[in-house]
PDB file of C-alpha atoms in Angstrom:
ATOM      1  CA  MET A   1       0.002   0.244   0.141  1.00 48.00           C
ATOM      2  CA  ARG A   2       0.616   3.923  -1.002  1.00 55.00           C
ATOM      3  CA  GLU A   3       2.175   5.739   1.768  1.00 60.00           C
ATOM      4  CA  LYS A   4      -0.046   9.357   2.256  1.00 67.00           C
ATOM      5  CA  ASP A   5       1.078  12.715   1.514  1.00 74.00           C
ATOM      6  CA  LEU A   6      -0.515  14.862   3.632  1.00 74.00           C
ATOM      7  CA  ASP A   7      -0.416  17.803   1.126  1.00 82.00           C
ATOM      8  CA  LYS A   8      -1.912  15.547  -1.188  1.00 85.00           C
ATOM      9  CA  GLU A   9      -4.665  14.794   0.829  1.00 89.00           C
ATOM     10  CA  LYS A  10      -5.305  18.543   1.550  1.00 89.00           C
ATOM     11  CA  SER A  11      -4.812  19.458  -2.051  1.00 89.00           C
ATOM     12  CA  ILE A  12      -8.058  16.369  -3.428  1.00 92.00           C
ATOM     13  CA  ILE A  13      -9.642  17.810  -0.267  1.00 93.00           C
ATOM     14  CA  ASP A  14      -8.994  21.162  -1.359  1.00 93.00           C
ATOM     15  CA  GLU A  15     -10.081  20.467  -5.807  1.00 93.00           C
ATOM     16  CA  VAL A  16     -13.731  19.027  -3.989  1.00 94.00           C
ATOM     17  CA  SER A  17     -14.340  22.416  -2.540  1.00 95.00           C
ATOM     18  CA  HIS A  18     -13.956  23.748  -5.489  1.00 94.00           C
ATOM     19  CA  ILE A  19     -15.835  21.288  -6.994  1.00 94.00           C
ATOM     20  CA  ILE A  20     -18.838  21.373  -4.502  1.00 95.00           C
ATOM     21  CA  LEU A  21     -19.022  25.458  -4.473  1.00 94.00           C
ATOM     22  CA  LYS A  22     -18.523  25.268  -8.446  1.00 94.00           C
ATOM     23  CA  GLU A  23     -21.411  22.925  -9.902  1.00 94.00           C
ATOM     24  CA  GLY A  24     -22.281  21.550  -6.048  1.00 93.00           C
ATOM     25  CA  ILE A  25     -22.251  18.381  -4.282  1.00 94.00           C
ATOM     26  CA  ALA A  26     -24.388  16.380  -6.367  1.00 91.00           C
ATOM     27  CA  ASP A  27     -21.733  17.054  -9.741  1.00 91.00           C
ATOM     28  CA  VAL A  28     -18.686  15.130  -7.162  1.00 93.00           C
ATOM     29  CA  SER A  29     -17.705  12.522  -9.405  1.00 90.00           C
ATOM     30  CA  MET A  30     -14.108  10.813  -8.480  1.00 90.00           C
ATOM     31  CA  SER A  31     -13.057  10.800 -12.652  1.00 90.00           C
ATOM     32  CA  LYS A  32     -14.062  15.239 -12.417  1.00 92.00           C
ATOM     33  CA  ILE A  33     -11.593  15.159  -8.501  1.00 91.00           C
ATOM     34  CA  ALA A  34      -8.748  13.414 -10.653  1.00 89.00           C
ATOM     35  CA  LYS A  35      -8.895  15.259 -13.935  1.00 90.00           C
ATOM     36  CA  ALA A  36      -9.002  18.484 -11.586  1.00 88.00           C
ATOM     37  CA  SER A  37      -6.423  17.632  -8.992  1.00 86.00           C
ATOM     38  CA  GLY A  38      -4.071  16.369 -11.494  1.00 87.00           C
ATOM     39  CA  ILE A  39      -3.798  12.099 -10.317  1.00 88.00           C
ATOM     40  CA  SER A  40      -5.109   9.230 -11.115  1.00 88.00           C
ATOM     41  CA  SER A  41      -8.372   8.321  -9.888  1.00 87.00           C
ATOM     42  CA  SER A  42      -6.272   5.007  -7.946  1.00 89.00           C
ATOM     43  CA  THR A  43      -4.891   7.487  -6.266  1.00 88.00           C
ATOM     44  CA  ILE A  44      -7.645   9.293  -4.437  1.00 91.00           C
ATOM     45  CA  TYR A  45      -8.564   5.433  -3.663  1.00 90.00           C
ATOM     46  CA  VAL A  46      -5.161   5.527  -2.042  1.00 90.00           C
ATOM     47  CA  TYR A  47      -6.034   8.904   0.358  1.00 91.00           C
ATOM     48  CA  PHE A  48     -10.511   7.923   0.814  1.00 92.00           C
ATOM     49  CA  SER A  49     -12.457   4.675   0.879  1.00 92.00           C
ATOM     50  CA  ASP A  50     -15.006   5.438  -1.388  1.00 93.00           C
ATOM     51  CA  LYS A  51     -16.814   9.579  -2.959  1.00 93.00           C
ATOM     52  CA  GLU A  52     -19.094   9.306   0.191  1.00 94.00           C
ATOM     53  CA  ASP A  53     -15.782   9.034   2.686  1.00 95.00           C
ATOM     54  CA  LEU A  54     -14.144  11.724   0.478  1.00 95.00           C
ATOM     55  CA  LEU A  55     -17.485  14.201   1.002  1.00 96.00           C
ATOM     56  CA  LYS A  56     -17.301  13.678   4.571  1.00 96.00           C
ATOM     57  CA  GLN A  57     -13.991  14.379   4.895  1.00 95.00           C
ATOM     58  CA  VAL A  58     -14.746  17.679   3.186  1.00 96.00           C
ATOM     59  CA  TYR A  59     -17.446  18.283   5.413  1.00 96.00           C
ATOM     60  CA  LEU A  60     -15.419  17.679   9.131  1.00 96.00           C
ATOM     61  CA  ALA A  61     -12.531  19.395   7.480  1.00 95.00           C
ATOM     62  CA  LYS A  62     -14.979  22.754   7.116  1.00 96.00           C
ATOM     63  CA  LYS A  63     -16.203  21.788  10.188  1.00 96.00           C
ATOM     64  CA  ARG A  64     -13.143  21.580  11.940  1.00 95.00           C
ATOM     65  CA  GLN A  65     -12.142  25.043  10.028  1.00 96.00           C
ATOM     66  CA  LEU A  66     -14.824  27.198  12.153  1.00 97.00           C
ATOM     67  CA  ALA A  67     -14.731  24.988  14.995  1.00 95.00           C
ATOM     68  CA  ALA A  68     -10.386  26.314  15.211  1.00 95.00           C
ATOM     69  CA  PHE A  69     -12.068  29.983  14.160  1.00 97.00           C
ATOM     70  CA  LEU A  70     -14.891  30.007  16.912  1.00 95.00           C
ATOM     71  CA  SER A  71     -13.063  28.584  19.448  1.00 92.00           C
ATOM     72  CA  GLN A  72      -9.495  31.286  19.071  1.00 94.00           C
ATOM     73  CA  ASN A  73     -12.434  34.188  18.532  1.00 95.00           C
ATOM     74  CA  ILE A  74     -14.005  33.489  21.422  1.00 93.00           C
ATOM     75  CA  ASN A  75     -13.728  33.074  25.267  1.00 85.00           C
ATOM     76  CA  THR A  76     -15.098  30.102  25.822  1.00 73.00           C
ATOM     77  CA  LYS A  77     -14.849  30.101  29.367  1.00 76.00           C
ATOM     78  CA  PRO A  78     -17.218  33.054  29.926  1.00 74.00           C
ATOM     79  CA  ASN A  79     -19.027  34.202  32.953  1.00 82.00           C
ATOM     80  CA  ASN A  80     -21.628  35.872  30.936  1.00 86.00           C
ATOM     81  CA  SER A  81     -23.523  33.246  28.480  1.00 88.00           C
ATOM     82  CA  VAL A  82     -25.445  36.199  27.332  1.00 90.00           C
ATOM     83  CA  LYS A  83     -22.514  37.989  25.959  1.00 91.00           C
ATOM     84  CA  PHE A  84     -21.100  34.518  24.945  1.00 92.00           C
ATOM     85  CA  VAL A  85     -23.335  34.402  22.295  1.00 94.00           C
ATOM     86  CA  GLN A  86     -22.806  37.911  21.045  1.00 95.00           C
ATOM     87  CA  GLN A  87     -19.764  36.732  20.699  1.00 94.00           C
ATOM     88  CA  PHE A  88     -19.791  33.329  19.288  1.00 95.00           C
ATOM     89  CA  MET A  89     -22.131  35.495  16.522  1.00 96.00           C
ATOM     90  CA  TYR A  90     -19.788  37.982  15.688  1.00 97.00           C
ATOM     91  CA  ALA A  91     -16.861  35.204  15.129  1.00 97.00           C
ATOM     92  CA  LEU A  92     -19.337  33.684  13.394  1.00 98.00           C
ATOM     93  CA  TYR A  93     -19.460  36.365  11.030  1.00 98.00           C
ATOM     94  CA  ASP A  94     -15.879  37.668  10.889  1.00 98.00           C
ATOM     95  CA  PHE A  95     -15.409  33.505   9.612  1.00 98.00           C
ATOM     96  CA  GLY A  96     -17.800  34.275   6.605  1.00 98.00           C
ATOM     97  CA  MET A  97     -16.403  37.178   5.435  1.00 97.00           C
ATOM     98  CA  GLN A  98     -13.069  35.830   6.131  1.00 98.00           C
ATOM     99  CA  TYR A  99     -13.992  32.321   4.582  1.00 98.00           C
ATOM    100  CA  TYR A 100     -16.495  32.689   2.577  1.00 97.00           C
ATOM    101  CA  GLU A 101     -15.966  29.925   0.905  1.00 97.00           C
ATOM    102  CA  ALA A 102     -15.636  27.290   3.898  1.00 97.00           C
ATOM    103  CA  LEU A 103     -18.591  28.489   5.409  1.00 97.00           C
ATOM    104  CA  MET A 104     -20.962  27.894   2.100  1.00 97.00           C
ATOM    105  CA  ILE A 105     -19.587  24.155   1.669  1.00 97.00           C
ATOM    106  CA  ILE A 106     -20.927  23.626   5.242  1.00 96.00           C
ATOM    107  CA  GLU A 107     -24.172  25.025   3.975  1.00 95.00           C
ATOM    108  CA  GLN A 108     -24.284  22.668   1.156  1.00 95.00           C
ATOM    109  CA  PHE A 109     -24.386  19.752   2.805  1.00 95.00           C
ATOM    110  CA  ASN A 110     -26.316  20.831   5.741  1.00 93.00           C
ATOM    111  CA  ASN A 111     -28.944  21.544   3.090  1.00 93.00           C
ATOM    112  CA  SER A 112     -28.715  18.596   1.201  1.00 93.00           C
ATOM    113  CA  PRO A 113     -30.348  15.036   1.148  1.00 92.00           C
ATOM    114  CA  ILE A 114     -26.472  13.555   0.629  1.00 92.00           C
ATOM    115  CA  LEU A 115     -25.498  14.268   4.862  1.00 91.00           C
ATOM    116  CA  ASP A 116     -27.139  11.997   5.891  1.00 90.00           C
ATOM    117  CA  SER A 117     -25.881   9.218   3.261  1.00 92.00           C
ATOM    118  CA  LEU A 118     -22.343   9.801   5.406  1.00 93.00           C
ATOM    119  CA  LYS A 119     -23.233   8.518   8.246  1.00 91.00           C
ATOM    120  CA  ILE A 120     -21.187  11.348  10.335  1.00 92.00           C
ATOM    121  CA  LYS A 121     -21.350  10.427  13.938  1.00 90.00           C
ATOM    122  CA  LYS A 122     -23.146  13.374  16.718  1.00 87.00           C
ATOM    123  CA  GLU A 123     -18.891  13.293  17.399  1.00 89.00           C
ATOM    124  CA  GLU A 124     -17.779  13.590  14.975  1.00 90.00           C
ATOM    125  CA  SER A 125     -20.045  16.641  13.167  1.00 89.00           C
ATOM    126  CA  TYR A 126     -19.825  18.395  16.461  1.00 88.00           C
ATOM    127  CA  GLN A 127     -16.069  17.695  17.654  1.00 89.00           C
ATOM    128  CA  GLY A 128     -14.411  20.935  18.384  1.00 88.00           C
ATOM    129  CA  PHE A 129     -17.434  22.659  19.479  1.00 89.00           C
ATOM    130  CA  GLU A 130     -17.788  20.815  21.849  1.00 87.00           C
ATOM    131  CA  GLN A 131     -16.857  24.033  24.889  1.00 86.00           C
ATOM    132  CA  LEU A 132     -19.346  26.570  22.785  1.00 86.00           C
ATOM    133  CA  PHE A 133     -22.090  23.778  23.700  1.00 86.00           C
ATOM    134  CA  GLU A 134     -21.006  23.279  27.369  1.00 85.00           C
ATOM    135  CA  ALA A 135     -21.101  27.901  27.507  1.00 84.00           C
ATOM    136  CA  VAL A 136     -24.226  27.920  26.945  1.00 85.00           C
ATOM    137  CA  LYS A 137     -25.248  25.110  29.439  1.00 83.00           C
ATOM    138  CA  HIS A 138     -28.026  26.482  32.070  1.00 77.00           C
ATOM    139  CA  THR A 139     -29.026  29.608  30.889  1.00 80.00           C
ATOM    140  CA  PRO A 140     -31.725  31.049  32.465  1.00 86.00           C
ATOM    141  CA  GLU A 141     -31.985  34.606  30.568  1.00 89.00           C
ATOM    142  CA  PHE A 142     -32.806  32.987  27.156  1.00 91.00           C
ATOM    143  CA  VAL A 143     -36.229  31.282  26.325  1.00 92.00           C
ATOM    144  CA  ILE A 144     -34.857  28.353  25.728  1.00 89.00           C
ATOM    145  CA  SER A 145     -32.214  25.822  27.175  1.00 87.00           C
ATOM    146  CA  SER A 146     -30.745  23.694  24.340  1.00 89.00           C
ATOM    147  CA  PRO A 147     -26.938  25.108  23.731  1.00 89.00           C
ATOM    148  CA  ALA A 148     -28.374  22.646  20.093  1.00 88.00           C
ATOM    149  CA  VAL A 149     -30.814  25.150  20.094  1.00 91.00           C
ATOM    150  CA  ILE A 150     -29.565  28.641  21.115  1.00 92.00           C
ATOM    151  CA  LEU A 151     -26.346  28.501  18.976  1.00 91.00           C
ATOM    152  CA  GLY A 152     -28.112  27.409  15.887  1.00 91.00           C
ATOM    153  CA  PHE A 153     -30.936  29.026  15.829  1.00 93.00           C
ATOM    154  CA  VAL A 154     -28.287  31.897  15.956  1.00 95.00           C
ATOM    155  CA  TYR A 155     -26.068  30.719  13.384  1.00 96.00           C
ATOM    156  CA  ALA A 156     -28.941  30.513  10.644  1.00 95.00           C
ATOM    157  CA  PRO A 157     -29.391  34.205  10.611  1.00 97.00           C
ATOM    158  CA  ILE A 158     -25.628  35.058  10.750  1.00 97.00           C
ATOM    159  CA  VAL A 159     -24.406  32.685   7.910  1.00 97.00           C
ATOM    160  CA  LEU A 160     -27.968  34.931   5.295  1.00 96.00           C
ATOM    161  CA  PHE A 161     -26.492  37.785   6.835  1.00 96.00           C
ATOM    162  CA  VAL A 162     -23.302  36.732   5.014  1.00 97.00           C
ATOM    163  CA  LYS A 163     -24.076  35.623   2.025  1.00 96.00           C
ATOM    164  CA  ALA A 164     -26.148  38.030   1.322  1.00 96.00           C
ATOM    165  CA  LEU A 165     -23.342  40.272   1.726  1.00 96.00           C
ATOM    166  CA  LYS A 166     -21.141  38.264  -0.310  1.00 96.00           C
ATOM    167  CA  THR A 167     -23.576  38.321  -3.354  1.00 95.00           C
ATOM    168  CA  ARG A 168     -24.246  42.176  -2.692  1.00 93.00           C
ATOM    169  CA  GLN A 169     -27.779  41.760  -2.214  1.00 93.00           C
ATOM    170  CA  ILE A 170     -27.157  43.690   0.338  1.00 92.00           C
ATOM    171  CA  ASP A 171     -24.705  46.371   1.897  1.00 84.00           C
ATOM    172  CA  ASN A 172     -23.040  46.741   5.368  1.00 78.00           C
ATOM    173  CA  LYS A 173     -24.452  50.368   5.625  1.00 82.00           C
ATOM    174  CA  THR A 174     -28.032  49.330   5.295  1.00 82.00           C
ATOM    175  CA  ILE A 175     -28.326  47.022   7.087  1.00 87.00           C
ATOM    176  CA  MET A 176     -25.031  45.853  10.126  1.00 94.00           C
ATOM    177  CA  ILE A 177     -23.864  42.837  11.498  1.00 95.00           C
ATOM    178  CA  ASP A 178     -25.150  44.720  15.295  1.00 95.00           C
ATOM    179  CA  GLN A 179     -28.851  44.981  14.019  1.00 95.00           C
ATOM    180  CA  VAL A 180     -28.625  40.994  13.567  1.00 96.00           C
ATOM    181  CA  VAL A 181     -27.322  40.880  16.470  1.00 97.00           C
ATOM    182  CA  VAL A 182     -29.346  42.750  18.111  1.00 96.00           C
ATOM    183  CA  MET A 183     -32.369  40.941  16.613  1.00 96.00           C
ATOM    184  CA  CYS A 184     -31.582  37.867  17.384  1.00 96.00           C
ATOM    185  CA  MET A 185     -30.356  38.152  21.212  1.00 95.00           C
ATOM    186  CA  ASN A 186     -34.625  40.022  21.397  1.00 95.00           C
ATOM    187  CA  ALA A 187     -36.092  37.132  19.798  1.00 94.00           C
ATOM    188  CA  LEU A 188     -33.796  34.385  22.132  1.00 94.00           C
ATOM    189  CA  LEU A 189     -34.149  36.979  25.492  1.00 94.00           C
ATOM    190  CA  LYS A 190     -36.475  36.486  28.358  1.00 91.00           C
ATOM    191  CA  LYS A 191     -38.831  39.634  28.786  1.00 82.00           C
TER     192      LYS A 191
END
């Protein structure tokens, strides 16, 4: 068996990411990946067992990138859950503005029926996010107590806002991130 080259593995993941952004997840094929990467299809199988394994690794790589960014840009041991959720939203916004393609790949997977077929375990999907969920546990200030629901609730509007900015549907002078954060917090906080 051939030895794996981590640079080549990353290169394959990057090429798949480009194909996903350009053509969508459903149009990813091993032959397209091989052609775009300049390698043979058999070389891809040295790194990934099949197309589903490759797609799974692309998704998890982008999720790890997001988790690492958030962990670096948020105080994961806050003394105030409300401020933590606000930090989460601002950090997610910064990630989207800096790494828009990675965020859009995550979104394509999150909105695709293919995600279910990849058999990603919950632990794999949330790897790196554990501290974020822990930071919003037992939060009496919010109308809901589930960390996954709280963070998921604020995730969606931030992603939509970033996408609208990046695709020039809106400009950040008309609607600012601060307004989106306030709107989300108003919906989450008990009155």
